[in-house]
Amino acid sequence: MAISADDSGPVRIVTAVLRDGDRVLLCRRNAGRRWCPDVWDLPGGHVEEGEDPKESLVRELREELGITAPEPSGPPVHEIRTATFDMQIWLVDRWAGTPVNAAPDEHDAVAWFGTADLDGLRLAHEPYLSMLTAVLVT
């Protein structure tokens, strides 16, 4: 599903693949969400005006999952670009706190998944499956 952008160009989005050993954390978007309802997605969100994408990722993880993660030190592991949004995806495998659903207005569940669990999920974006599988085998 497309995300509408105004005249300022594509919406800038940052997300994280939270990896804990052989599993990744995904968030199920509420069925009432305007974009990508009722699918499993990566935690993250919009980059605010004047905000650095890495700072935005740290803020979004705190707001959505109640965790404190360091700013990513390297480049994104994946990027998805469309006419309406640019998404940067970072691998995060260190954080403080236990991830919880701190944004129930956005997600109705958060859960950990291993490689075998990913095939049957409705994922927000088609490239997620191969990207998540690759992250779990490295």
PDB file of C-alpha atoms in Angstrom:
ATOM      1  CA  MET A   1       0.000   0.000   0.000  1.00  0.00           C
ATOM      2  CA  ALA A   2       1.336   3.423  -0.900  1.00  0.00           C
ATOM      3  CA  ILE A   3       2.020   6.135   1.617  1.00  0.00           C
ATOM      4  CA  SER A   4       0.940   9.560   0.433  1.00  0.00           C
ATOM      5  CA  ALA A   5       3.476  12.340   0.522  1.00  0.00           C
ATOM      6  CA  ASP A   6       2.883  16.040   0.211  1.00  0.00           C
ATOM      7  CA  ASP A   7       4.772  18.292  -2.189  1.00  0.00           C
ATOM      8  CA  SER A   8       7.949  18.075  -0.099  1.00  0.00           C
ATOM      9  CA  GLY A   9       8.822  14.678  -1.603  1.00  0.00           C
ATOM     10  CA  PRO A  10       8.834  11.129  -0.303  1.00  0.00           C
ATOM     11  CA  VAL A  11       8.203  10.536   3.402  1.00  0.00           C
ATOM     12  CA  ARG A  12      11.414   9.593   5.220  1.00  0.00           C
ATOM     13  CA  ILE A  13      11.041   6.462   7.380  1.00  0.00           C
ATOM     14  CA  VAL A  14      13.526   4.696   9.643  1.00  0.00           C
ATOM     15  CA  THR A  15      13.078   1.166  10.955  1.00  0.00           C
ATOM     16  CA  ALA A  16      15.067  -1.442  12.845  1.00  0.00           C
ATOM     17  CA  VAL A  17      15.553  -5.154  12.616  1.00  0.00           C
ATOM     18  CA  LEU A  18      15.892  -6.003  16.309  1.00  0.00           C
ATOM     19  CA  ARG A  19      17.854  -9.243  16.388  1.00  0.00           C
ATOM     20  CA  ASP A  20      18.249 -11.386  19.485  1.00  0.00           C
ATOM     21  CA  GLY A  21      20.292 -14.409  18.475  1.00  0.00           C
ATOM     22  CA  ASP A  22      18.241 -16.422  15.999  1.00  0.00           C
ATOM     23  CA  ARG A  23      15.060 -14.345  16.185  1.00  0.00           C
ATOM     24  CA  VAL A  24      13.787 -10.910  15.161  1.00  0.00           C
ATOM     25  CA  LEU A  25      11.128  -8.682  16.679  1.00  0.00           C
ATOM     26  CA  LEU A  26       8.159  -7.575  14.583  1.00  0.00           C
ATOM     27  CA  CYS A  27       5.156  -5.387  15.376  1.00  0.00           C
ATOM     28  CA  ARG A  28       1.650  -6.109  14.055  1.00  0.00           C
ATOM     29  CA  ARG A  29       0.051  -2.890  12.855  1.00  0.00           C
ATOM     30  CA  ASN A  30      -3.477  -2.265  14.096  1.00  0.00           C
ATOM     31  CA  ALA A  31      -6.222  -3.129  11.606  1.00  0.00           C
ATOM     32  CA  GLY A  32      -7.440   0.480  11.725  1.00  0.00           C
ATOM     33  CA  ARG A  33      -4.116   1.996  10.615  1.00  0.00           C
ATOM     34  CA  ARG A  34      -4.292   4.138   7.483  1.00  0.00           C
ATOM     35  CA  TRP A  35      -1.204   2.574   5.852  1.00  0.00           C
ATOM     36  CA  CYS A  36      -0.333  -1.098   5.901  1.00  0.00           C
ATOM     37  CA  PRO A  37      -3.072  -2.200   8.341  1.00  0.00           C
ATOM     38  CA  ASP A  38      -3.070  -5.649   9.971  1.00  0.00           C
ATOM     39  CA  VAL A  39       0.410  -6.725   8.818  1.00  0.00           C
ATOM     40  CA  TRP A  40       3.686  -7.431  10.592  1.00  0.00           C
ATOM     41  CA  ASP A  41       6.162  -4.587  10.294  1.00  0.00           C
ATOM     42  CA  LEU A  42       9.497  -3.428  11.655  1.00  0.00           C
ATOM     43  CA  PRO A  43       9.495  -0.982  14.562  1.00  0.00           C
ATOM     44  CA  GLY A  44      10.220   2.594  13.547  1.00  0.00           C
ATOM     45  CA  GLY A  45       8.546   5.600  12.049  1.00  0.00           C
ATOM     46  CA  HIS A  46       8.820   8.960  10.355  1.00  0.00           C
ATOM     47  CA  VAL A  47      11.894  11.155  10.519  1.00  0.00           C
ATOM     48  CA  GLU A  48      10.812  14.515  11.912  1.00  0.00           C
ATOM     49  CA  GLU A  49      11.770  17.805  10.264  1.00  0.00           C
ATOM     50  CA  GLY A  50      15.424  18.636  11.012  1.00  0.00           C
ATOM     51  CA  GLU A  51      16.039  15.273  12.713  1.00  0.00           C
ATOM     52  CA  ASP A  52      18.977  13.022  11.836  1.00  0.00           C
ATOM     53  CA  PRO A  53      17.693   9.569  10.725  1.00  0.00           C
ATOM     54  CA  LYS A  54      19.849   7.737  13.295  1.00  0.00           C
ATOM     55  CA  GLU A  55      18.521   9.976  16.101  1.00  0.00           C
ATOM     56  CA  SER A  56      15.009   9.373  14.806  1.00  0.00           C
ATOM     57  CA  LEU A  57      15.513   5.607  15.004  1.00  0.00           C
ATOM     58  CA  VAL A  58      16.618   5.824  18.635  1.00  0.00           C
ATOM     59  CA  ARG A  59      13.564   7.987  19.449  1.00  0.00           C
ATOM     60  CA  GLU A  60      11.144   5.674  17.628  1.00  0.00           C
ATOM     61  CA  LEU A  61      12.463   2.563  19.395  1.00  0.00           C
ATOM     62  CA  ARG A  62      12.037   4.299  22.766  1.00  0.00           C
ATOM     63  CA  GLU A  63       8.487   5.443  21.887  1.00  0.00           C
ATOM     64  CA  GLU A  64       7.283   2.173  20.326  1.00  0.00           C
ATOM     65  CA  LEU A  65       9.130  -0.474  22.350  1.00  0.00           C
ATOM     66  CA  GLY A  66      10.275   1.286  25.532  1.00  0.00           C
ATOM     67  CA  ILE A  67      13.938   0.406  24.911  1.00  0.00           C
ATOM     68  CA  THR A  68      17.100   2.466  24.725  1.00  0.00           C
ATOM     69  CA  ALA A  69      19.288   1.649  21.743  1.00  0.00           C
ATOM     70  CA  PRO A  70      22.532   3.321  20.710  1.00  0.00           C
ATOM     71  CA  GLU A  71      22.612   5.206  17.427  1.00  0.00           C
ATOM     72  CA  PRO A  72      23.587   2.843  14.606  1.00  0.00           C
ATOM     73  CA  SER A  73      27.274   3.151  13.773  1.00  0.00           C
ATOM     74  CA  GLY A  74      27.150   1.888  10.211  1.00  0.00           C
ATOM     75  CA  PRO A  75      25.003   2.278   7.141  1.00  0.00           C
ATOM     76  CA  PRO A  76      21.511   0.795   6.854  1.00  0.00           C
ATOM     77  CA  VAL A  77      21.375  -2.942   6.089  1.00  0.00           C
ATOM     78  CA  HIS A  78      18.630  -2.304   3.554  1.00  0.00           C
ATOM     79  CA  GLU A  79      16.713   0.558   1.945  1.00  0.00           C
ATOM     80  CA  ILE A  80      13.317   0.578   0.289  1.00  0.00           C
ATOM     81  CA  ARG A  81      12.570   3.502  -2.014  1.00  0.00           C
ATOM     82  CA  THR A  82       9.275   4.201  -3.731  1.00  0.00           C
ATOM     83  CA  ALA A  83       7.671   7.298  -5.217  1.00  0.00           C
ATOM     84  CA  THR A  84       6.042   8.044  -1.845  1.00  0.00           C
ATOM     85  CA  PHE A  85       8.546   6.933   0.813  1.00  0.00           C
ATOM     86  CA  ASP A  86      12.235   6.303   1.469  1.00  0.00           C
ATOM     87  CA  MET A  87      12.833   3.724   4.213  1.00  0.00           C
ATOM     88  CA  GLN A  88      16.196   3.080   5.845  1.00  0.00           C
ATOM     89  CA  ILE A  89      16.491  -0.170   7.813  1.00  0.00           C
ATOM     90  CA  TRP A  90      19.215  -0.709  10.422  1.00  0.00           C
ATOM     91  CA  LEU A  91      20.221  -3.871  12.248  1.00  0.00           C
ATOM     92  CA  VAL A  92      19.999  -3.368  16.012  1.00  0.00           C
ATOM     93  CA  ASP A  93      21.360  -6.140  18.214  1.00  0.00           C
ATOM     94  CA  ARG A  94      22.143  -4.153  21.384  1.00  0.00           C
ATOM     95  CA  TRP A  95      19.699  -2.242  23.566  1.00  0.00           C
ATOM     96  CA  ALA A  96      18.768  -1.656  27.185  1.00  0.00           C
ATOM     97  CA  GLY A  97      15.393  -2.743  28.510  1.00  0.00           C
ATOM     98  CA  THR A  98      12.862  -5.341  27.460  1.00  0.00           C
ATOM     99  CA  PRO A  99      10.900  -4.601  24.277  1.00  0.00           C
ATOM    100  CA  VAL A 100       7.171  -4.167  24.962  1.00  0.00           C
ATOM    101  CA  ASN A 101       4.271  -2.744  23.020  1.00  0.00           C
ATOM    102  CA  ALA A 102       4.646   0.844  24.249  1.00  0.00           C
ATOM    103  CA  ALA A 103       2.500   2.177  21.374  1.00  0.00           C
ATOM    104  CA  PRO A 104      -0.772   0.196  21.472  1.00  0.00           C
ATOM    105  CA  ASP A 105      -2.423   2.865  19.311  1.00  0.00           C
ATOM    106  CA  GLU A 106      -0.061   1.808  16.493  1.00  0.00           C
ATOM    107  CA  HIS A 107       0.441  -1.928  17.113  1.00  0.00           C
ATOM    108  CA  ASP A 108      -1.790  -4.587  18.594  1.00  0.00           C
ATOM    109  CA  ALA A 109       1.098  -7.011  19.179  1.00  0.00           C
ATOM    110  CA  VAL A 110       4.873  -7.353  19.238  1.00  0.00           C
ATOM    111  CA  ALA A 111       6.503 -10.763  18.986  1.00  0.00           C
ATOM    112  CA  TRP A 112       9.773 -12.553  18.314  1.00  0.00           C
ATOM    113  CA  PHE A 113      10.093 -14.745  15.207  1.00  0.00           C
ATOM    114  CA  GLY A 114      12.680 -17.232  13.984  1.00  0.00           C
ATOM    115  CA  THR A 115      13.408 -18.014  10.349  1.00  0.00           C
ATOM    116  CA  ALA A 116      10.875 -20.873  10.227  1.00  0.00           C
ATOM    117  CA  ASP A 117       8.112 -18.550  11.486  1.00  0.00           C
ATOM    118  CA  LEU A 118       8.523 -15.847   8.842  1.00  0.00           C
ATOM    119  CA  ASP A 119       7.054 -17.638   5.800  1.00  0.00           C
ATOM    120  CA  GLY A 120       3.491 -17.641   7.095  1.00  0.00           C
ATOM    121  CA  LEU A 121       3.376 -13.985   8.128  1.00  0.00           C
ATOM    122  CA  ARG A 122       1.674 -11.146   6.272  1.00  0.00           C
ATOM    123  CA  LEU A 123       4.595  -8.714   6.115  1.00  0.00           C
ATOM    124  CA  ALA A 124       4.224  -4.993   5.427  1.00  0.00           C
ATOM    125  CA  HIS A 125       6.675  -4.986   2.503  1.00  0.00           C
ATOM    126  CA  GLU A 126       7.687  -7.724   0.071  1.00  0.00           C
ATOM    127  CA  PRO A 127      11.478  -7.302   0.523  1.00  0.00           C
ATOM    128  CA  TYR A 128      11.217  -8.023   4.279  1.00  0.00           C
ATOM    129  CA  LEU A 129      11.208 -11.817   3.989  1.00  0.00           C
ATOM    130  CA  SER A 130      14.534 -12.167   2.155  1.00  0.00           C
ATOM    131  CA  MET A 131      16.129  -9.377   4.205  1.00  0.00           C
ATOM    132  CA  LEU A 132      15.056 -10.880   7.561  1.00  0.00           C
ATOM    133  CA  THR A 133      16.136 -14.357   6.478  1.00  0.00           C
ATOM    134  CA  ALA A 134      19.563 -13.004   5.475  1.00  0.00           C
ATOM    135  CA  VAL A 135      19.935 -11.148   8.788  1.00  0.00           C
ATOM    136  CA  LEU A 136      19.163 -14.327  10.731  1.00  0.00           C
ATOM    137  CA  VAL A 137      21.753 -16.465   8.928  1.00  0.00           C
ATOM    138  CA  THR A 138      24.649 -14.032   9.460  1.00  0.00           C
TER     139      THR A 138
END
